[in-house]
PDB file of C-alpha atoms in Angstrom:
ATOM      1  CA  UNK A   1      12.086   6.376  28.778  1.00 45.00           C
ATOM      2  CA  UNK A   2       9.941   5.873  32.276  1.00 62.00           C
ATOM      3  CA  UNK A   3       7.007   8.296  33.060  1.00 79.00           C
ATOM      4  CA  UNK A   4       8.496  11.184  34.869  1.00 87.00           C
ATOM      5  CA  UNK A   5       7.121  12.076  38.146  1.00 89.00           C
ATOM      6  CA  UNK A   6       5.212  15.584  39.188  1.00 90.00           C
ATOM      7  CA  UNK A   7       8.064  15.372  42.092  1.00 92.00           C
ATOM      8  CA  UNK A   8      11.288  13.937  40.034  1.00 92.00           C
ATOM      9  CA  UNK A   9      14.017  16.868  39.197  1.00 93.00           C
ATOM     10  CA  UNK A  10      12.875  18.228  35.151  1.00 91.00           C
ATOM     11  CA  UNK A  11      14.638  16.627  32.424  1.00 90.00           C
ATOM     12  CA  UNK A  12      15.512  20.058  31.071  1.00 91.00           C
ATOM     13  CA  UNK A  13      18.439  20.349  34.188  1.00 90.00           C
ATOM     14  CA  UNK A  14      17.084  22.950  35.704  1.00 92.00           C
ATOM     15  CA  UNK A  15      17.258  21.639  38.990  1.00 92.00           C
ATOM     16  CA  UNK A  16      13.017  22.034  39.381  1.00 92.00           C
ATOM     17  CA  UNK A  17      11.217  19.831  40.284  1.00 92.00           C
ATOM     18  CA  UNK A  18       9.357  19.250  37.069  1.00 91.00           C
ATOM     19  CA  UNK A  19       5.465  20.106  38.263  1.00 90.00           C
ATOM     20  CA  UNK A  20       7.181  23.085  38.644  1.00 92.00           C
ATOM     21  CA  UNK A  21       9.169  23.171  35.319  1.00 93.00           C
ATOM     22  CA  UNK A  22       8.211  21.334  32.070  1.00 91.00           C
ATOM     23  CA  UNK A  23       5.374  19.742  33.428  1.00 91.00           C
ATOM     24  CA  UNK A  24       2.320  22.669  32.286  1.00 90.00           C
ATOM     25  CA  UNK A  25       3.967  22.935  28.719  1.00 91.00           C
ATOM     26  CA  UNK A  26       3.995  18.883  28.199  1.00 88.00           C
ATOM     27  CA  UNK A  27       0.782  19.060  29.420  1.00 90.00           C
ATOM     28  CA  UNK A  28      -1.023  21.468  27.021  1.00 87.00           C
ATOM     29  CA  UNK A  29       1.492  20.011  24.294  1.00 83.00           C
ATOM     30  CA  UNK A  30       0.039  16.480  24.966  1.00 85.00           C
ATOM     31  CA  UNK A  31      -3.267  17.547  25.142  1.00 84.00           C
ATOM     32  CA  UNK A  32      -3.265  19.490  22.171  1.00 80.00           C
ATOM     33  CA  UNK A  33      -1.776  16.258  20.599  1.00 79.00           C
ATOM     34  CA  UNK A  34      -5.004  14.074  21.552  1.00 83.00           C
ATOM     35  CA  UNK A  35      -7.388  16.794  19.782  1.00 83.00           C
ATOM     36  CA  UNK A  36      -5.575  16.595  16.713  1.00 80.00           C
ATOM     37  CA  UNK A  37      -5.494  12.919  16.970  1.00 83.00           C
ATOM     38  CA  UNK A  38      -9.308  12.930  17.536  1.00 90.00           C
ATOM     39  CA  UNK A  39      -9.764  15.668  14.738  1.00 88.00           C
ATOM     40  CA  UNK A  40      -7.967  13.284  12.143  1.00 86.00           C
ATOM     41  CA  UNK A  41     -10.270  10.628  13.376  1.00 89.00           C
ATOM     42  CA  UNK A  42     -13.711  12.854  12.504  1.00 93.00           C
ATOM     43  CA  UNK A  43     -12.372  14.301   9.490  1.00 92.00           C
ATOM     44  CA  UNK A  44     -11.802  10.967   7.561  1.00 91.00           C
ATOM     45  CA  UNK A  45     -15.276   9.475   9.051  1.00 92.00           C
ATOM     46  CA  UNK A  46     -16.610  12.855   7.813  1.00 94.00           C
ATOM     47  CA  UNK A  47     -14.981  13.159   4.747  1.00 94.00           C
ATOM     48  CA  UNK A  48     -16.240   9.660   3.307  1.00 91.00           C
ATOM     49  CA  UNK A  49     -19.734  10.605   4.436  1.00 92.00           C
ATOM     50  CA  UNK A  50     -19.321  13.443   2.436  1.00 94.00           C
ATOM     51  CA  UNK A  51     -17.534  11.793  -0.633  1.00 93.00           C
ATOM     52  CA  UNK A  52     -21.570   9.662  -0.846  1.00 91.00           C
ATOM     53  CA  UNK A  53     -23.167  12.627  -1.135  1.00 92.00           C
ATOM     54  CA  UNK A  54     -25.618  12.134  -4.180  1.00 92.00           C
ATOM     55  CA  UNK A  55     -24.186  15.580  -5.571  1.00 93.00           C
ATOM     56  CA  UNK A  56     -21.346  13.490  -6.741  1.00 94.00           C
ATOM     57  CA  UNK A  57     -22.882  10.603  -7.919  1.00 92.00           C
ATOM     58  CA  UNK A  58     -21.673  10.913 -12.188  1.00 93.00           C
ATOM     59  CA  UNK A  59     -17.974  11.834 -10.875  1.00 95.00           C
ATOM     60  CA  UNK A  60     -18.279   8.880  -8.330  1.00 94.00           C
ATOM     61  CA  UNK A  61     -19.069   6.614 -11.495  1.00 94.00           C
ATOM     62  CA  UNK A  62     -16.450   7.972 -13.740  1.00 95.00           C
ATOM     63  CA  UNK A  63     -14.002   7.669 -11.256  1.00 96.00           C
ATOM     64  CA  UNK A  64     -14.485   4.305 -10.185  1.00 96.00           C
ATOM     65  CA  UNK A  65     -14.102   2.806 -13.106  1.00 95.00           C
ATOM     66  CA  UNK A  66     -10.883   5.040 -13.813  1.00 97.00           C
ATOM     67  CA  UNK A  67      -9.653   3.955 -10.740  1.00 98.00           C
ATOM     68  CA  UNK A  68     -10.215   0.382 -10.881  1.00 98.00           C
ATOM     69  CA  UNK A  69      -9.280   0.335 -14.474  1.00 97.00           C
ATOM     70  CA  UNK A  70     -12.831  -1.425 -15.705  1.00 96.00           C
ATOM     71  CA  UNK A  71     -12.571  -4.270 -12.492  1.00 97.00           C
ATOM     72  CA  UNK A  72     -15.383  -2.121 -10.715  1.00 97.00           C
ATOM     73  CA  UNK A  73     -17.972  -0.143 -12.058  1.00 94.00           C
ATOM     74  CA  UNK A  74     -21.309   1.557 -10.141  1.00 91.00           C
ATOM     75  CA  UNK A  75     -23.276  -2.078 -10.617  1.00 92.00           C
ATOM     76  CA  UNK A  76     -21.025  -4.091  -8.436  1.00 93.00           C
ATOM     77  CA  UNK A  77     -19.236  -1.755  -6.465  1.00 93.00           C
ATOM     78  CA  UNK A  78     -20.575  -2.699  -3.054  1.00 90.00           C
ATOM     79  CA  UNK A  79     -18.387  -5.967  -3.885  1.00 93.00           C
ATOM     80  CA  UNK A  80     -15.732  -4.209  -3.325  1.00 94.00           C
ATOM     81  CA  UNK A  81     -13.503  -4.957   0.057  1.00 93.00           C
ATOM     82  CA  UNK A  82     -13.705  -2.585   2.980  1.00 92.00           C
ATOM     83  CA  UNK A  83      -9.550  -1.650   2.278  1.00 94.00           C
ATOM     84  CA  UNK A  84     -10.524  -1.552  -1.750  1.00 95.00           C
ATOM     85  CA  UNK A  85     -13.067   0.976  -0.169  1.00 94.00           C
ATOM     86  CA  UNK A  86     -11.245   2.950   1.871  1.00 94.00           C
ATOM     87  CA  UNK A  87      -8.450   3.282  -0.905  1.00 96.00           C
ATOM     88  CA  UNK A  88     -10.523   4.384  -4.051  1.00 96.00           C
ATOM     89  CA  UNK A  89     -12.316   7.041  -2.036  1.00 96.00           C
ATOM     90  CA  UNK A  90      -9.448   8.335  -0.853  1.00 96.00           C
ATOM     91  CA  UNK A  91      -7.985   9.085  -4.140  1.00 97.00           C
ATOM     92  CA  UNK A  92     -11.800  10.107  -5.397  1.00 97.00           C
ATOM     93  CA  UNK A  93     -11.374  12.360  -2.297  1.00 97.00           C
ATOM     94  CA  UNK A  94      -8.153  13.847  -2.732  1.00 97.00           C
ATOM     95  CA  UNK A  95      -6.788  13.201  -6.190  1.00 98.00           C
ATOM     96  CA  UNK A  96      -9.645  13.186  -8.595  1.00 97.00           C
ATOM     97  CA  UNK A  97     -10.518  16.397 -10.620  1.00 95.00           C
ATOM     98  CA  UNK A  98     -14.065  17.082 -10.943  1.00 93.00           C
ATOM     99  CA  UNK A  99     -15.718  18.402 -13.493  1.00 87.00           C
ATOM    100  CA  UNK A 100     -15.188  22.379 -12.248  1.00 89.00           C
ATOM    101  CA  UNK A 101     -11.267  21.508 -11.719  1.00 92.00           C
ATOM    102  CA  UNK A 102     -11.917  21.307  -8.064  1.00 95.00           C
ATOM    103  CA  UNK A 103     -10.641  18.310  -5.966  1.00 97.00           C
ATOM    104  CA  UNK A 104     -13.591  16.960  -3.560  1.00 97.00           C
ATOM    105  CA  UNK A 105     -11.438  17.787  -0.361  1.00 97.00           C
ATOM    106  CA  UNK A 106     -11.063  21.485  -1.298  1.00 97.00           C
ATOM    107  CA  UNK A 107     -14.846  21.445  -1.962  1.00 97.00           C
ATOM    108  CA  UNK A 108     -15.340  19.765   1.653  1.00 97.00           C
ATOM    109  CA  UNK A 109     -13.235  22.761   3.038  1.00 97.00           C
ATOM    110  CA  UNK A 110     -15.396  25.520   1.315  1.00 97.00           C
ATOM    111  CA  UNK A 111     -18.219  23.791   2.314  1.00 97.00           C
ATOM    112  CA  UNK A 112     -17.658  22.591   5.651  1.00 96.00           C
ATOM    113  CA  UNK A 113     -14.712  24.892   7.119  1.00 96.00           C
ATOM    114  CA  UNK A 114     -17.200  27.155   9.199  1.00 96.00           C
ATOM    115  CA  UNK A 115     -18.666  23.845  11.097  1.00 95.00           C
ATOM    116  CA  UNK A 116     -15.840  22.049  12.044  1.00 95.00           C
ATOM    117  CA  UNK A 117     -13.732  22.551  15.687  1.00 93.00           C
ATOM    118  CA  UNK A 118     -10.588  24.629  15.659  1.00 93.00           C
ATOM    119  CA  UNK A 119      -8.320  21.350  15.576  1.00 92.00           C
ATOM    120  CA  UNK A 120     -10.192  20.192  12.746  1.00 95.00           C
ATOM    121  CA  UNK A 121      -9.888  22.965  10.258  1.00 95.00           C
ATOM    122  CA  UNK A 122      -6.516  23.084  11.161  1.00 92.00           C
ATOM    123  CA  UNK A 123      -6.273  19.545  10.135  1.00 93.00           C
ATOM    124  CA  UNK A 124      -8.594  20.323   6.706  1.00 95.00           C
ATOM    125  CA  UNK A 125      -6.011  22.597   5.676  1.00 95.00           C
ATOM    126  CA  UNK A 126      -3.246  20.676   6.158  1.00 94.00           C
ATOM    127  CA  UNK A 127      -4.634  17.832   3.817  1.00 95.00           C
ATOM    128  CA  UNK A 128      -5.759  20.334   1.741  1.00 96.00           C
ATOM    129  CA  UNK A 129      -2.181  20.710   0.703  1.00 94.00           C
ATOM    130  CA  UNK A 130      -1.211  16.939   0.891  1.00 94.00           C
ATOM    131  CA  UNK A 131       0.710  15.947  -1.645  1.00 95.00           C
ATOM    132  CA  UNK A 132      -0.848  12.843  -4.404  1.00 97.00           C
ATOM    133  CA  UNK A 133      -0.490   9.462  -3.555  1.00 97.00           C
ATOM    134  CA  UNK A 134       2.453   7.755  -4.227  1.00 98.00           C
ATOM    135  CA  UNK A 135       4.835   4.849  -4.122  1.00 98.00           C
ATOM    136  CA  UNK A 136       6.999   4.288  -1.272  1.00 98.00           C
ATOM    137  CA  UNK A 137       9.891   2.244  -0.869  1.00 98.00           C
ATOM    138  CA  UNK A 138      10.296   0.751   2.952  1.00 98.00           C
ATOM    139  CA  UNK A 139      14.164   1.449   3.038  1.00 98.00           C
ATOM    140  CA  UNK A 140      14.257   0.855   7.029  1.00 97.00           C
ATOM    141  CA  UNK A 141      11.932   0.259   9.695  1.00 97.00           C
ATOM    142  CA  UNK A 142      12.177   1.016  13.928  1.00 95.00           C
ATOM    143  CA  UNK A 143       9.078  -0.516  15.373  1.00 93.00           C
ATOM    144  CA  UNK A 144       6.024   1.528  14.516  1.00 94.00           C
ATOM    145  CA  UNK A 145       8.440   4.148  12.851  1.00 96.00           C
ATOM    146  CA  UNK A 146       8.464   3.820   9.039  1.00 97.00           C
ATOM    147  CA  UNK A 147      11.517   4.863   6.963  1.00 98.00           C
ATOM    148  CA  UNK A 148      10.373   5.571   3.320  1.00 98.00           C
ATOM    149  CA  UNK A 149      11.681   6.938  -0.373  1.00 98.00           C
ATOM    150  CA  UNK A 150       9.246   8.105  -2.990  1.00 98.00           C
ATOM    151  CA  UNK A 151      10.300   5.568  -5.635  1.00 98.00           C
ATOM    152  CA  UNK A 152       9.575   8.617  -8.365  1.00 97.00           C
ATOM    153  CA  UNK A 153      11.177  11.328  -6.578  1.00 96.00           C
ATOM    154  CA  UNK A 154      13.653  10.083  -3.897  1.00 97.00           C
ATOM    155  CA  UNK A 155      11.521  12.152  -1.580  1.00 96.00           C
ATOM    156  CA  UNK A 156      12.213  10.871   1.837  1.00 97.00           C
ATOM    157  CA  UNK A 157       9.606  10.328   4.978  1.00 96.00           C
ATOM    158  CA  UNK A 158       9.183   8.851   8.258  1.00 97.00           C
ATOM    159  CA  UNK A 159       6.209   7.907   9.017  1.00 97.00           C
ATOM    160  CA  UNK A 160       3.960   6.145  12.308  1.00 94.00           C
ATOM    161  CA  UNK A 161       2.159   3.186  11.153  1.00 94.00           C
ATOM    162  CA  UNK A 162       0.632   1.326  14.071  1.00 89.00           C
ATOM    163  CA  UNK A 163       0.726  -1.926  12.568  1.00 90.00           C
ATOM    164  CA  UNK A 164       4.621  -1.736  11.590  1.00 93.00           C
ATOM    165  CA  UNK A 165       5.832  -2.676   8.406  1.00 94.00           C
ATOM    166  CA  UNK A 166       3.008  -5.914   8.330  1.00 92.00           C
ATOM    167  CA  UNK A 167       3.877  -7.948   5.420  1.00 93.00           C
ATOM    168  CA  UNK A 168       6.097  -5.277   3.840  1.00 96.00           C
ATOM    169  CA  UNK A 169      10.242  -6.577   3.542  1.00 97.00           C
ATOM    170  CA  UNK A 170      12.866  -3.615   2.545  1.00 97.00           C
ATOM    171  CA  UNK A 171      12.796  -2.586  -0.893  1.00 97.00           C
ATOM    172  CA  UNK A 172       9.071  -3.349  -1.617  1.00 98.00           C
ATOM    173  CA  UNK A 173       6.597  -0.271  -2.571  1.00 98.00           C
ATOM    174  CA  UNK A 174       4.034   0.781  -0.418  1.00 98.00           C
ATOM    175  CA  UNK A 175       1.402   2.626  -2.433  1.00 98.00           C
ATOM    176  CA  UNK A 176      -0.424   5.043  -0.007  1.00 97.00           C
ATOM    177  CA  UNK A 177      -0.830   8.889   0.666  1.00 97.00           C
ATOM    178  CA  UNK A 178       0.938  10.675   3.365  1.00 97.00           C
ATOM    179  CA  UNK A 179      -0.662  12.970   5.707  1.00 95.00           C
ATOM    180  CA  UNK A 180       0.746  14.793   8.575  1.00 90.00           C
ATOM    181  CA  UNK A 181      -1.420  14.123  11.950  1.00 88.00           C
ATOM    182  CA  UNK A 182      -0.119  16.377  15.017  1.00 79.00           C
ATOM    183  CA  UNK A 183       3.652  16.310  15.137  1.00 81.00           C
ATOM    184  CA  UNK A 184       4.119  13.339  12.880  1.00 88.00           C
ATOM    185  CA  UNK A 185       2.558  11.713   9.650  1.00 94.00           C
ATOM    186  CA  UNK A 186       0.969   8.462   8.621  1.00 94.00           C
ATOM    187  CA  UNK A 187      -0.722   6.914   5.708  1.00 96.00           C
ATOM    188  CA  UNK A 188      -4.397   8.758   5.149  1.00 94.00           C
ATOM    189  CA  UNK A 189      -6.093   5.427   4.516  1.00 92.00           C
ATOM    190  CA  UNK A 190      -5.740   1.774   4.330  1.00 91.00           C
ATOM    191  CA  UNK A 191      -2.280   1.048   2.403  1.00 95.00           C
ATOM    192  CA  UNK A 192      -1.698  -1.395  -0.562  1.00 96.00           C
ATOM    193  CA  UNK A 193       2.040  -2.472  -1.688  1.00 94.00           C
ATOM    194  CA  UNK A 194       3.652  -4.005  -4.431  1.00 97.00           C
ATOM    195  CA  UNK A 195       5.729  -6.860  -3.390  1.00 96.00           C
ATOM    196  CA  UNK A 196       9.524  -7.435  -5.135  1.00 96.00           C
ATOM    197  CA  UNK A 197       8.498  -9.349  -8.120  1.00 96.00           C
ATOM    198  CA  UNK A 198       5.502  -7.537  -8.897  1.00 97.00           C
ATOM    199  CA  UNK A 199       7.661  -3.892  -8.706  1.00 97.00           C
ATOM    200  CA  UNK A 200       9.334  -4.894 -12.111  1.00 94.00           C
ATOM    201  CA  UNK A 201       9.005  -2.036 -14.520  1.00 96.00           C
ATOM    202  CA  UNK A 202       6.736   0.393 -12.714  1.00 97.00           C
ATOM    203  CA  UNK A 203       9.675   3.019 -12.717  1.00 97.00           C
ATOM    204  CA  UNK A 204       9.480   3.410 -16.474  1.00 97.00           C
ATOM    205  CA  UNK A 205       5.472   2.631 -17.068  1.00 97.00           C
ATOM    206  CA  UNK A 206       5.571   6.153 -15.216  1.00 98.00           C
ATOM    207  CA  UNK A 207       8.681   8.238 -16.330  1.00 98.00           C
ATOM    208  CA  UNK A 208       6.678   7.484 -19.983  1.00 98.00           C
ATOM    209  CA  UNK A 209       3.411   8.632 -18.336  1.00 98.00           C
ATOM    210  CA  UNK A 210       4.785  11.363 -17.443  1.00 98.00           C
ATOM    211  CA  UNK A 211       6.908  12.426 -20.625  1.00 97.00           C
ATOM    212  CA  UNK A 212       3.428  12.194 -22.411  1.00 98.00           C
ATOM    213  CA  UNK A 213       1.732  14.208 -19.809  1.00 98.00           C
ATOM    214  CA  UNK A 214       3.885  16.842 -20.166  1.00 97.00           C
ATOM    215  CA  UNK A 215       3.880  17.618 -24.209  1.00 97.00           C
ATOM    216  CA  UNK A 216       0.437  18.778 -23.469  1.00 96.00           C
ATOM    217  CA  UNK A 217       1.203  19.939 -19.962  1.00 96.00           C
ATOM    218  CA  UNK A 218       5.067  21.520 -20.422  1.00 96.00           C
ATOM    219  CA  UNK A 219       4.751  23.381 -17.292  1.00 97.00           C
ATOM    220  CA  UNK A 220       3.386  20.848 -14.999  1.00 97.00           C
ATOM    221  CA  UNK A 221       5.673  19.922 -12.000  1.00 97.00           C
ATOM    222  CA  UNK A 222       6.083  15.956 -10.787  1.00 97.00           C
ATOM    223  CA  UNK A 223       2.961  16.102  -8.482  1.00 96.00           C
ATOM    224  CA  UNK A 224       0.929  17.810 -10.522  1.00 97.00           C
ATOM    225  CA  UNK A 225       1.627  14.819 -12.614  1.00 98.00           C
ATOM    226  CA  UNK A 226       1.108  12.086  -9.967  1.00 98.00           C
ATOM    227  CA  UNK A 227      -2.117  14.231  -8.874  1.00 97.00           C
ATOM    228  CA  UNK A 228      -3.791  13.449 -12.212  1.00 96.00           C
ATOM    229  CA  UNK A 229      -2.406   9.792 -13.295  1.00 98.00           C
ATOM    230  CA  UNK A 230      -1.439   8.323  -9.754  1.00 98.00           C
ATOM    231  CA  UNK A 231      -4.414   5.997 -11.319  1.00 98.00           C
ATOM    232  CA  UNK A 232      -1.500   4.479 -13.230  1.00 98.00           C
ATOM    233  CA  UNK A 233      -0.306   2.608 -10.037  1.00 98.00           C
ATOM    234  CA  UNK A 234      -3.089   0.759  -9.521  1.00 98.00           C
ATOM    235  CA  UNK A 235      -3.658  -0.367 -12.553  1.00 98.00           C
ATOM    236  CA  UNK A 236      -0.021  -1.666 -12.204  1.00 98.00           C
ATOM    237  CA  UNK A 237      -0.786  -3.522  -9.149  1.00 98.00           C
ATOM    238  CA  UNK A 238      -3.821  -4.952 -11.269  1.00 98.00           C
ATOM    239  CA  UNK A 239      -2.247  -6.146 -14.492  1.00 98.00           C
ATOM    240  CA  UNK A 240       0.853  -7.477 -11.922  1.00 98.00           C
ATOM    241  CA  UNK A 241      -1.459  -9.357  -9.708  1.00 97.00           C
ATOM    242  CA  UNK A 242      -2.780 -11.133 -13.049  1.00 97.00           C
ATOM    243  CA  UNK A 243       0.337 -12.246 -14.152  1.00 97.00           C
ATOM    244  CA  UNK A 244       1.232 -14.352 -10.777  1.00 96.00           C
ATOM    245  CA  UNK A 245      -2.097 -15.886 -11.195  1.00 96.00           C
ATOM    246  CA  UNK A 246      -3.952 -13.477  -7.881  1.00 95.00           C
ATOM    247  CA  UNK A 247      -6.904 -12.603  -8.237  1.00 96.00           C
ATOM    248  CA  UNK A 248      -6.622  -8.211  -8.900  1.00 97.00           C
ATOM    249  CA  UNK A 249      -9.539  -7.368  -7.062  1.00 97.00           C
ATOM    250  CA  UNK A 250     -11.300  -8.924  -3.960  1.00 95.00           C
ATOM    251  CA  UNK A 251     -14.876  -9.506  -5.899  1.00 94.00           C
ATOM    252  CA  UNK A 252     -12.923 -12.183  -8.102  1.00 95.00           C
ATOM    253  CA  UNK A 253     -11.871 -14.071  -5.091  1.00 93.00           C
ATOM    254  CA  UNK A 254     -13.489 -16.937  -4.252  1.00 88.00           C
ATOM    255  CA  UNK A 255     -12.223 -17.503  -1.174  1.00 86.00           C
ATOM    256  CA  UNK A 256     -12.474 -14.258   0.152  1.00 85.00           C
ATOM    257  CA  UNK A 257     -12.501 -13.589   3.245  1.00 78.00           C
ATOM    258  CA  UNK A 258     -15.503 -11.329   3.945  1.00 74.00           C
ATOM    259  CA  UNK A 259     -17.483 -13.474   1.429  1.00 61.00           C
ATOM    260  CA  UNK A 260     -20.262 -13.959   4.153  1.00 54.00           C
ATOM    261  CA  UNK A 261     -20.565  -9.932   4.506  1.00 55.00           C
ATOM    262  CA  UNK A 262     -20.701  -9.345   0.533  1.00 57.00           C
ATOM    263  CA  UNK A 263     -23.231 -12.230   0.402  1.00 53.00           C
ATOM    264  CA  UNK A 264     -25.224  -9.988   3.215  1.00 51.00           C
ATOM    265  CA  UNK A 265     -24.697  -6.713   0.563  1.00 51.00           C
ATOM    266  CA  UNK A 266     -26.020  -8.598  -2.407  1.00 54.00           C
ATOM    267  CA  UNK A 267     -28.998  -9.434  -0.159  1.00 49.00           C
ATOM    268  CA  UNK A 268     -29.631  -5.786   1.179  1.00 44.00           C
ATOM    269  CA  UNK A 269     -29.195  -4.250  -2.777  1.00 46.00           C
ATOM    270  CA  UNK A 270     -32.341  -6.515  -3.602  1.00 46.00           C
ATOM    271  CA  UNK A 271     -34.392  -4.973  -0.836  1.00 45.00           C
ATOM    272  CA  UNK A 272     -33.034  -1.549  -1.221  1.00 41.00           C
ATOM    273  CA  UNK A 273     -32.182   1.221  -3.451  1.00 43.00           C
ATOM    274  CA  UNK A 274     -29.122   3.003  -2.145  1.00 42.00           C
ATOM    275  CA  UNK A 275     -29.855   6.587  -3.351  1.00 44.00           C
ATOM    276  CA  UNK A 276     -26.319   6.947  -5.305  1.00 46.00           C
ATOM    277  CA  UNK A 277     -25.502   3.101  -5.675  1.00 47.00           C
ATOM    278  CA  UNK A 278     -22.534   3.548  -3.786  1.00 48.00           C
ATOM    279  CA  UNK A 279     -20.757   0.749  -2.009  1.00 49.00           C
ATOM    280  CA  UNK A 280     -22.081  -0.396   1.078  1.00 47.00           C
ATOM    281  CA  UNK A 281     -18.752  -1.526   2.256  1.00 47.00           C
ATOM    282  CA  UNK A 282     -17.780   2.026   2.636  1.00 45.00           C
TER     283      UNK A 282
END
């Protein structure tokens, strides 16, 4: 639909013109749109400055190697890619338990809550309740407009992705986290996905995760479940990757394409000590 004009009659039919209508409302609605925008925009930049924090350092290491199921550990993680990056510390933001039960995010919100803008706490507390990251099944696409299925749950979502559907076809699993962002959601971070003949048995790898999970946890619900072994996907994607002969992890790949950057990392670790040997690329 074309730009409407101050002087055009409103869309609503009121027979206004619509600066004299609509127009004040769709203003203030638009701008408060851009500040959330902007807020989601500071929040992730400040939440991964936060996630380096030396305070976190053991946890960091623990989960990293959890994560990345033994393919990186605290010695060569700054050869990990800039999307590897962004992925693990999303989940070490959001779906790791540290060692006081707390998630890092709701620690960033006790923390933090008092010096971020109005838009932004609004934001923290909204991701505060985010549900764990999942598996998504592209069951239809409109453009930038996403239409997905939680592959464990048959939850369903639309969500904006800016780049489209990329490489995705219908019926493949993206494996991402979804976050709302003003009126409509996207993925938190940088998304992975499973293509068709690497999906195979992930349904029932996790239906028997989850049966085991719950003989010592009878009362736990499906996300707490995917909260504490969403992990599990991953290493899916890993031991999947292997068996079509890719390499699982971008520091294995020799013809990578960011080679000449991790060649510039290895250089900078020999000339200086990071204070919590945490990636570089991040």
């Amino acid at each position: 639909m074309s730009k409407i004009g101050r002087n055009d009659p409103c869309y609503c039919g009121s027979g206004k013109k619509y600066k004299q209508c609509h127009m004040k409302e769709d203003k203030q609605r638009e701008q408060e749109s851009r500040e959330v925008k902007e807020a989601g925009r500071f929040v992730r930049r400040d939440l991964l400055k936060y996630a380096r924090d030396e305070r976190f350092s053991e946890d960091f290491a623990k989960a990293l190697a959890l994560y990345w199921n033994g393919f990186y550990d605290v010695d060569n993680a700054e050869e990990m890619s800039m999307p590897e990056a962004f992925r693990f510390f999303d989940w070490f933001m959001f779906d790791y338990q540290m060692e006081d039960g707390r998630f890092l995010i709701q620690i960033y919100r006790e923390e933090k809550y008092d010096d971020l803008a109005k838009p932004q706490q609004t934001l923290i507390e909204q991701w505060v309740q985010a549900p764990p990251a999942s598996g998504f099944e592209l069951t239809g696409y409109e453009g930038q407009q996403l239409q997905l299925r939680d592959y464990f749950s048959g939850e369903e979502h639309v969500v904006y992705e800016a780049g489209g559907r990329g490489n995705v076809e219908i019926g493949e699993i993206i494996l991402t986290r979804i976050v709302p962002v003003a009126d409509y959601f996207e993925f938190s971070t940088t998304a992975a996905y499973l293509p068709a003949d690497e999906i195979v048995d992930i349904k029932e790898k996790m239906e028997t995760a989850e049966n085991a999970y719950k003989t010592t946890n009878p009362e736990a619900t499906h996300k707490e479940f995917m909260r504490h072994k969403n992990y599990l996907l991953v290493h899916h994607a890993l031991e999947q990757a292997e068996r079509v002969g890719r390499p699982p992890v971008a520091r294995l790949d020799a013809d990578r394409e960011d080679k000449k950057t991790q060649i510039l990392a290895q250089q900078i670790r020999t000339s200086v000590t990071w204070p919590s040997r945490m990636p570089a690329s991040a």
